[in-house]
Amino acid sequence: MRPARRRVGGSGSLLGVVVVLAVAGAVTPARAGGLYLPTHGVRPLGRAGTFTAGGDDPGGLWYNPATLDLVGNQGLLEGALVAGSQSYARVDSGGNALGQIASGAPPQGIPTAAAAFRLGRGFTLGVGMSAPYASLPRYRAAGPQRYSLIDLDGTFMARIEAAVAYRVIDGGPHGTRVSIGASLQDMLLNFESRTVLNGCPGTVLSAPEDPQCDARVRMRLAANANFSGNLGVHVSQRIWRAAAAVQLPTWVSGQGTIQAGIPTHPLFRHEDGTVKASQVGDQARMSMRLPWILRAAFEMRPTPTVRAELELDYEGWSMHDAIRVVPKNVMLTNLNGGVPEYDIGPMTVWRGLTDTVSVRLGGEWDCHKWLTVRAGFGFESGAAPARFLSVLTVDMPKYMFSLGLSFKPHPMWRIDAGYAYIFETATTVGLQATPSEQNASCQLAPIRPASPCVQVNAGTYRQAFNLAGLALSYRF
């Protein structure tokens, strides 16, 4: 007779734990708000990310494909560094202050390559490959934050894009020009993460954060066919430009694997302390929705050498309401205590994000025929409500200050440099009187789903970023 087993599902299941990491750590490829920074590209970096109306090089692919009509034949190579500074002073579920910890992740390098080709008859083709500007946190494996995240080492993301712009109306040098554009995108994702969960079932009497029940988990996820697109329109006259673009939603689905460490609790061990329990199966499918983005911008050019752009973005993060996971015959076996097997069933992980608004102002001045200087300022609201903040999902209201310049050693060549400092409003999350998945971030406990929520995200969060980049463009 086959031994009895227990089937476990719901938001606290083992693969739900891991997929939360996959989503929160890498869920927003090719997005500005929510979990990524509100700018992309070295030249836009110096303008605080204002490029939807003023874009006139291949980097405009990221913002508005209609701007390709202004580019001509041009190639672009960029490299940027994103250095994040994240700290967390946790208060545990018993109300004890555990001291401040800081992420030790190195700066992230972000490459970009793009090109535009004038096809004639009003058409321009654009192609590019890049990744969103982000920093991947890394913490101590035994730190007080371990129930939310250890690290995201090994994660890689890229967006491949092809776009076409068409000039609908050509009013000449002093008339109105109207262009439209559309792009097709594919987001490539290879994701890895580590976290710690409570591996003890409800039959075990233990403290909520008993180290004997800690189970360290590593998740790997590959998702290489996640398609989306961007639609844009651009209207220009001699002294002004207006534009709007819509980044379409992305439906992400991928195959994942999981490797779970075995807790040191006697439930999982032989009498001599050696490991008895084991994991059978490691496959699961994950699916989720990434939001749409609406961009609108207006640029003034009061003189031939001065440009100033105001941009407003609205990002629909509320549609990213849940992550859905379907394990494939995953179970824990050979446990002590008379229940030798625990099945892991389908689950839904609720996210609770809200829509964000970003307002940015940037400009540039051609102070010499071979030198241009830039500056900008921006604000973006946070997507994560305070009650759901954790080191896995730190997204608070952001303020951005930026500077940049261009050097033109030849009419066909341009070298760009940009720098921005982004800081987020420090936020303190209090302990809930009655914590639940609706008002707090709970300890992940895959085989004790009926247990009360143990809040693991109380404390104070601080985060800031330094961004810097260099770019080279060539007209041909």
Coordinates of N, CA and C in Angstrom, one line a residue, residues 183-357:
S183 N 6.5 48.7 -32.3 CA 7.6 47.8 -32.1 C 7.1 46.4 -31.6
L184 N 7.8 45.4 -31.9 CA 7.6 44.0 -31.4 C 8.8 43.7 -30.5
Q185 N 8.5 43.2 -29.3 CA 9.5 43.0 -28.2 C 9.4 41.5 -27.8
D186 N 10.6 41.0 -27.4 CA 10.7 39.7 -26.7 C 11.6 39.9 -25.5
M187 N 11.1 39.6 -24.4 CA 11.9 39.6 -23.2 C 12.5 38.2 -22.9
L188 N 13.8 38.2 -22.7 CA 14.5 36.9 -22.4 C 14.9 37.0 -20.9
L189 N 14.6 35.9 -20.2 CA 14.9 35.9 -18.8 C 15.5 34.6 -18.3
N190 N 16.6 34.7 -17.6 CA 17.2 33.6 -16.9 C 17.4 34.1 -15.5
F191 N 16.6 33.5 -14.6 CA 16.5 34.0 -13.2 C 16.9 33.0 -12.2
E192 N 17.7 33.5 -11.2 CA 18.1 32.6 -10.1 C 17.9 33.4 -8.8
S193 N 17.5 32.7 -7.7 CA 17.3 33.4 -6.4 C 17.5 32.4 -5.3
R194 N 17.8 33.0 -4.1 CA 17.8 32.2 -2.9 C 17.1 32.9 -1.8
T195 N 16.4 32.1 -1.0 CA 15.6 32.6 0.2 C 15.5 31.5 1.2
V196 N 14.9 31.8 2.3 CA 14.7 30.9 3.4 C 13.2 30.8 3.8
L197 N 12.7 29.6 4.0 CA 11.3 29.4 4.3 C 11.3 28.6 5.6
N198 N 10.1 28.6 6.2 CA 9.8 27.7 7.4 C 9.4 26.3 6.8
G199 N 10.3 25.3 7.0 CA 10.0 24.0 6.4 C 9.3 23.1 7.3
C200 N 8.9 23.5 8.5 CA 8.3 22.6 9.4 C 6.8 22.6 9.2
P201 N 6.1 21.4 9.3 CA 4.6 21.4 9.1 C 4.0 21.8 10.4
G202 N 2.6 22.0 10.3 CA 1.9 22.5 11.5 C 1.9 21.5 12.7
T203 N 2.2 20.2 12.5 CA 2.3 19.3 13.5 C 3.5 19.5 14.5
V204 N 4.4 20.3 14.0 CA 5.6 20.5 14.8 C 5.4 21.8 15.7
L205 N 5.7 21.7 17.0 CA 5.6 22.9 17.8 C 7.0 23.6 17.8
S206 N 7.0 24.8 17.3 CA 8.3 25.5 17.2 C 8.0 27.0 17.1
A207 N 9.0 27.8 17.5 CA 8.9 29.2 17.4 C 8.8 29.6 15.9
P208 N 8.1 30.8 15.6 CA 7.9 31.2 14.2 C 9.2 31.3 13.4
E209 N 10.3 31.7 14.1 CA 11.6 31.9 13.4 C 12.6 30.9 13.9
D210 N 12.2 29.7 14.3 CA 13.2 28.7 14.8 C 14.2 28.3 13.7
P211 N 15.5 28.5 13.9 CA 16.5 28.2 12.9 C 16.5 26.7 12.5
Q212 N 16.0 25.8 13.4 CA 15.9 24.4 13.1 C 15.0 24.2 11.9
C213 N 14.0 25.1 11.7 CA 13.0 24.9 10.7 C 13.4 25.6 9.4
D214 N 14.5 26.4 9.4 CA 14.9 27.1 8.2 C 15.3 26.2 7.1
A215 N 14.7 26.4 5.9 CA 15.0 25.7 4.7 C 15.5 26.6 3.6
R216 N 16.7 26.6 3.2 CA 17.2 27.5 2.2 C 16.9 26.9 0.8
V217 N 16.3 27.8 -0.1 CA 15.7 27.4 -1.3 C 16.4 28.2 -2.5
R218 N 16.7 27.5 -3.5 CA 17.2 28.1 -4.8 C 16.3 27.9 -5.9
M219 N 15.9 28.9 -6.6 CA 15.0 28.8 -7.8 C 15.7 29.2 -9.1
R220 N 15.5 28.5 -10.1 CA 16.0 28.8 -11.4 C 14.8 28.9 -12.4
L221 N 14.7 29.9 -13.2 CA 13.5 30.1 -14.1 C 14.0 30.5 -15.4
A222 N 13.6 29.9 -16.5 CA 13.9 30.3 -17.8 C 12.6 30.6 -18.6
A223 N 12.6 31.8 -19.1 CA 11.4 32.3 -19.9 C 11.9 33.1 -21.0
N224 N 11.9 32.5 -22.2 CA 12.5 33.2 -23.4 C 11.6 33.6 -24.5
A225 N 10.3 33.4 -24.3 CA 9.4 33.8 -25.4 C 8.2 34.6 -24.7
N226 N 8.5 35.8 -24.3 CA 7.5 36.7 -23.6 C 7.3 37.9 -24.4
F227 N 6.3 38.0 -25.3 CA 6.2 39.0 -26.3 C 5.3 40.2 -25.8
S228 N 5.7 41.3 -26.3 CA 4.9 42.5 -26.1 C 5.2 43.5 -27.2
G229 N 4.8 44.8 -27.0 CA 5.0 45.8 -28.1 C 4.8 47.2 -27.5
N230 N 5.2 48.1 -28.4 CA 5.1 49.5 -28.0 C 4.5 50.3 -29.2
L231 N 3.5 51.2 -29.0 CA 2.9 52.0 -30.0 C 3.1 53.4 -29.7
G232 N 3.4 54.2 -30.7 CA 3.7 55.6 -30.4 C 3.3 56.6 -31.5
V233 N 3.1 57.8 -31.2 CA 2.8 58.9 -32.1 C 3.7 60.1 -31.8
H234 N 4.1 60.9 -32.8 CA 5.0 62.0 -32.6 C 4.5 63.1 -33.5
V235 N 4.4 64.3 -33.0 CA 4.0 65.5 -33.8 C 5.0 66.6 -33.5
S236 N 5.5 67.2 -34.5 CA 6.6 68.2 -34.3 C 6.4 69.4 -35.2
Q237 N 6.7 70.6 -34.7 CA 6.9 71.8 -35.5 C 8.3 72.4 -35.2
R238 N 8.5 73.6 -35.7 CA 9.9 74.1 -35.6 C 10.3 74.3 -34.1
I239 N 9.4 74.8 -33.3 CA 9.8 75.1 -31.9 C 9.2 74.2 -30.8
W240 N 8.4 73.1 -31.2 CA 7.9 72.2 -30.2 C 7.7 70.9 -30.8
R241 N 7.6 69.9 -29.8 CA 7.3 68.5 -30.2 C 6.3 68.0 -29.1
A242 N 5.4 67.2 -29.5 CA 4.5 66.5 -28.6 C 4.4 65.0 -29.0
A243 N 4.3 64.1 -28.0 CA 4.3 62.7 -28.3 C 3.6 61.9 -27.2
A244 N 3.1 60.7 -27.6 CA 2.5 59.8 -26.6 C 2.9 58.4 -27.1
A245 N 3.0 57.5 -26.1 CA 3.3 56.1 -26.4 C 2.7 55.2 -25.4
V246 N 2.3 54.0 -25.8 CA 1.8 53.0 -25.0 C 2.6 51.7 -25.0
Q247 N 3.2 51.4 -23.9 CA 3.9 50.1 -23.8 C 2.8 49.1 -23.4
L248 N 2.7 48.0 -24.2 CA 1.6 47.0 -24.0 C 2.0 46.1 -22.9
P249 N 1.0 45.5 -22.3 CA 1.3 44.5 -21.2 C 2.1 43.3 -21.7
T250 N 2.7 42.6 -20.8 CA 3.5 41.4 -21.1 C 2.9 40.2 -20.3
W251 N 2.6 39.1 -20.9 CA 2.2 37.9 -20.2 C 3.4 37.0 -20.2
V252 N 3.9 36.8 -19.0 CA 5.1 36.0 -18.8 C 4.8 34.6 -18.3
S253 N 5.4 33.6 -19.0 CA 5.2 32.2 -18.6 C 6.5 31.5 -18.8
G254 N 6.9 30.6 -17.9 CA 8.1 29.9 -18.0 C 8.2 28.7 -17.2
Q255 N 9.2 27.9 -17.5 CA 9.5 26.6 -16.8 C 10.5 26.9 -15.7
G256 N 10.3 26.4 -14.5 CA 11.2 26.7 -13.4 C 11.6 25.4 -12.7
T257 N 12.8 25.4 -12.0 CA 13.2 24.3 -11.2 C 13.6 24.8 -9.8
I258 N 13.5 24.0 -8.8 CA 13.7 24.3 -7.5 C 14.5 23.3 -6.8
Q259 N 15.5 23.8 -5.9 CA 16.3 22.9 -5.1 C 16.1 23.4 -3.7
A260 N 15.6 22.6 -2.8 CA 15.3 22.9 -1.4 C 16.2 22.3 -0.5
G261 N 16.8 23.1 0.4 CA 17.6 22.5 1.5 C 16.8 21.9 2.6
I262 N 17.3 20.9 3.3 CA 16.6 20.2 4.3 C 16.8 20.8 5.7
P263 N 15.8 21.2 6.4 CA 16.0 21.8 7.7 C 16.7 20.8 8.7
T264 N 17.3 21.4 9.8 CA 18.0 20.6 10.8 C 17.1 20.0 11.8
H265 N 15.8 20.3 11.7 CA 14.8 19.8 12.7 C 14.8 18.3 12.7
P266 N 14.6 17.6 13.9 CA 14.5 16.2 13.9 C 13.5 15.5 13.0
L267 N 12.5 16.3 12.6 CA 11.5 15.7 11.7 C 12.1 15.3 10.4
F268 N 13.2 15.9 10.0 CA 13.8 15.6 8.7 C 15.1 14.8 8.8
R269 N 15.5 14.4 10.0 CA 16.8 13.8 10.2 C 16.7 12.5 10.8
H270 N 17.7 11.7 10.6 CA 17.9 10.4 11.4 C 18.3 10.8 12.8
E271 N 18.3 9.8 13.7 CA 18.7 10.0 15.1 C 20.1 10.5 15.2
D272 N 21.0 10.2 14.3 CA 22.3 10.7 14.4 C 22.5 12.1 13.8
G273 N 21.4 12.7 13.3 CA 21.5 14.0 12.8 C 21.7 14.1 11.3
T274 N 22.0 13.0 10.6 CA 22.1 13.0 9.2 C 20.8 13.2 8.5
V275 N 20.8 13.7 7.2 CA 19.6 14.0 6.5 C 18.8 12.7 6.1
K276 N 17.5 12.7 6.4 CA 16.7 11.6 6.0 C 15.7 12.0 4.9
A277 N 15.1 13.2 5.1 CA 14.1 13.6 4.1 C 14.7 14.0 2.8
S278 N 13.9 14.0 1.7 CA 14.4 14.3 0.4 C 13.3 14.9 -0.4
Q279 N 13.6 15.6 -1.5 CA 12.7 16.2 -2.4 C 12.6 15.4 -3.6
V280 N 11.3 15.1 -4.1 CA 11.1 14.4 -5.3 C 10.4 15.4 -6.3
G281 N 11.0 15.5 -7.5 CA 10.5 16.4 -8.5 C 11.0 17.8 -8.3
D282 N 11.1 18.6 -9.4 CA 11.6 19.9 -9.2 C 11.1 20.9 -10.3
Q283 N 10.0 20.5 -11.0 CA 9.5 21.3 -12.1 C 8.2 22.0 -11.7
A284 N 8.0 23.2 -12.3 CA 6.8 24.0 -12.1 C 6.7 25.0 -13.3
R285 N 5.4 25.3 -13.6 CA 5.1 26.4 -14.5 C 4.7 27.6 -13.8
M286 N 5.1 28.8 -14.2 CA 4.7 30.1 -13.6 C 4.2 31.0 -14.6
S287 N 3.1 31.8 -14.2 CA 2.6 32.7 -15.1 C 2.2 34.0 -14.4
M288 N 2.2 35.1 -15.0 CA 1.9 36.4 -14.4 C 1.7 37.5 -15.5
R289 N 1.2 38.6 -15.1 CA 1.0 39.7 -16.1 C 1.8 40.9 -15.6
L290 N 2.5 41.5 -16.6 CA 3.3 42.7 -16.4 C 2.5 43.9 -17.0
P291 N 2.6 45.1 -16.4 CA 1.6 46.1 -16.7 C 1.9 46.9 -18.0
W292 N 0.9 47.6 -18.4 CA 1.0 48.6 -19.5 C 1.6 49.9 -18.9
I293 N 2.1 50.7 -19.8 CA 2.7 52.0 -19.5 C 2.2 53.0 -20.5
L294 N 1.6 54.1 -20.0 CA 1.2 55.2 -20.9 C 2.2 56.4 -20.7
R295 N 2.8 56.9 -21.8 CA 3.7 58.0 -21.7 C 3.2 59.2 -22.5
A296 N 3.3 60.4 -22.0 CA 2.9 61.6 -22.7 C 4.0 62.7 -22.4
A297 N 4.4 63.4 -23.5 CA 5.5 64.4 -23.3 C 5.3 65.5 -24.2
F298 N 5.9 66.7 -23.8 CA 5.9 67.9 -24.6 C 7.3 68.5 -24.5
E299 N 7.9 68.8 -25.6 CA 9.2 69.5 -25.6 C 9.1 70.8 -26.3
M300 N 9.7 71.8 -25.7 CA 9.8 73.1 -26.3 C 11.3 73.4 -26.7
R301 N 11.4 74.1 -27.9 CA 12.7 74.5 -28.4 C 12.7 76.0 -28.7
P302 N 12.8 76.8 -27.7 CA 12.6 78.2 -27.9 C 13.7 78.8 -28.7
T303 N 14.9 78.2 -28.8 CA 16.0 78.6 -29.6 C 16.6 77.4 -30.3
P304 N 17.4 77.5 -31.3 CA 18.0 76.4 -31.9 C 18.9 75.6 -31.0
T305 N 19.3 76.2 -29.9 CA 20.3 75.5 -29.0 C 19.7 75.0 -27.7
V306 N 18.5 75.3 -27.4 CA 17.9 75.0 -26.1 C 16.7 74.1 -26.3
R307 N 16.6 73.1 -25.5 CA 15.4 72.2 -25.5 C 15.0 71.8 -24.0
A308 N 13.7 71.8 -23.8 CA 13.2 71.4 -22.4 C 12.0 70.5 -22.6
E309 N 12.0 69.4 -21.9 CA 10.9 68.4 -22.1 C 10.2 68.1 -20.8
L310 N 8.9 68.1 -20.7 CA 8.1 67.6 -19.6 C 7.4 66.3 -20.0
E311 N 7.6 65.3 -19.1 CA 7.0 64.0 -19.4 C 6.2 63.5 -18.2
L312 N 5.1 62.9 -18.5 CA 4.2 62.3 -17.5 C 4.0 60.8 -17.9
D313 N 4.3 59.9 -17.0 CA 4.1 58.4 -17.2 C 3.1 57.9 -16.2
Y314 N 2.2 57.0 -16.7 CA 1.3 56.3 -15.8 C 1.5 54.8 -16.0
E315 N 1.7 54.0 -15.0 CA 2.1 52.6 -15.1 C 1.1 51.8 -14.4
G316 N 0.4 50.8 -15.1 CA -0.7 50.1 -14.5 C -0.2 48.9 -13.7
W317 N 0.5 49.1 -12.6 CA 1.0 48.0 -11.8 C -0.1 47.2 -11.1
S318 N -1.3 47.8 -11.0 CA -2.3 47.0 -10.3 C -2.8 45.8 -11.0
M319 N -2.5 45.7 -12.3 CA -2.8 44.5 -13.1 C -1.9 43.3 -12.7
H320 N -0.8 43.7 -12.1 CA 0.1 42.6 -11.6 C -0.3 42.2 -10.2
D321 N -1.5 41.6 -10.2 CA -2.1 41.4 -8.9 C -1.7 40.0 -8.3
A322 N -1.3 39.1 -9.1 CA -1.0 37.8 -8.6 C 0.0 37.0 -9.5
I323 N 0.7 36.0 -8.9 CA 1.5 35.1 -9.6 C 0.9 33.7 -9.4
R324 N 0.8 33.0 -10.5 CA 0.1 31.7 -10.5 C 1.1 30.6 -10.8
V325 N 1.1 29.6 -10.0 CA 2.1 28.6 -10.1 C 1.5 27.2 -10.1
V326 N 1.9 26.3 -11.0 CA 1.4 25.0 -11.1 C 2.6 24.0 -11.1
P327 N 2.8 23.4 -9.9 CA 3.9 22.4 -9.7 C 3.6 21.2 -10.5
K328 N 4.7 20.4 -10.8 CA 4.5 19.2 -11.6 C 5.1 18.0 -10.7
N329 N 4.2 17.4 -9.9 CA 4.6 16.3 -9.1 C 5.8 16.5 -8.2
V330 N 5.7 17.6 -7.4 CA 6.8 18.0 -6.5 C 6.3 17.6 -5.1
M331 N 7.2 16.9 -4.3 CA 6.8 16.5 -3.0 C 8.0 16.4 -2.1
L332 N 7.8 16.4 -0.8 CA 8.8 16.1 0.2 C 8.5 14.7 0.7
T333 N 9.6 13.8 0.8 CA 9.4 12.4 1.2 C 10.3 12.1 2.3
N334 N 10.0 10.9 2.9 CA 10.8 10.3 4.0 C 10.9 11.1 5.2
L335 N 9.8 11.8 5.6 CA 9.8 12.6 6.8 C 9.5 11.6 8.0
N336 N 9.9 12.0 9.2 CA 9.5 11.3 10.4 C 8.1 11.8 10.8
G337 N 7.5 11.2 11.8 CA 6.2 11.7 12.3 C 5.0 11.0 11.7
G338 N 5.1 10.0 10.9 CA 4.0 9.2 10.4 C 3.3 9.8 9.2
V339 N 3.8 10.9 8.6 CA 3.3 11.4 7.3 C 4.5 11.6 6.4
P340 N 4.8 10.5 5.7 CA 6.1 10.5 5.0 C 6.1 11.3 3.7
E341 N 5.0 11.8 3.2 CA 5.0 12.6 2.0 C 4.1 13.8 2.0
Y342 N 4.6 14.9 1.4 CA 3.8 16.1 1.3 C 3.8 16.5 -0.1
D343 N 2.6 16.5 -0.8 CA 2.5 17.0 -2.2 C 2.4 18.5 -2.1
I344 N 3.0 19.2 -3.2 CA 2.9 20.6 -3.3 C 1.9 20.9 -4.5
G345 N 0.8 21.5 -4.2 CA -0.3 21.7 -5.2 C -0.2 23.1 -5.8
P346 N -1.2 23.3 -6.8 CA -1.2 24.7 -7.4 C -1.5 25.8 -6.4
M347 N -1.0 27.0 -6.7 CA -1.1 28.1 -5.8 C -1.2 29.4 -6.5
T348 N -1.6 30.4 -5.7 CA -1.7 31.8 -6.2 C -1.0 32.7 -5.2
V349 N 0.0 33.5 -5.6 CA 0.7 34.4 -4.8 C 0.2 35.8 -5.0
W350 N -0.4 36.4 -4.0 CA -1.0 37.8 -4.2 C 0.1 38.8 -4.0
R351 N 0.1 39.9 -4.9 CA 1.2 40.8 -4.9 C 0.8 42.2 -4.2
G352 N -0.4 42.7 -4.5 CA -0.9 43.9 -3.9 C -0.2 45.2 -4.4
L353 N 0.3 45.2 -5.6 CA 0.9 46.4 -6.1 C -0.1 47.4 -6.6
T354 N 0.3 48.7 -6.6 CA -0.7 49.7 -7.1 C -0.1 50.5 -8.3
D355 N -0.9 51.2 -9.0 CA -0.4 52.0 -10.2 C 0.5 53.1 -9.7
T356 N 1.5 53.5 -10.6 CA 2.4 54.5 -10.3 C 2.3 55.7 -11.3
V357 N 2.7 56.9 -10.8 CA 2.7 58.1 -11.6 C 4.1 58.6 -11.6

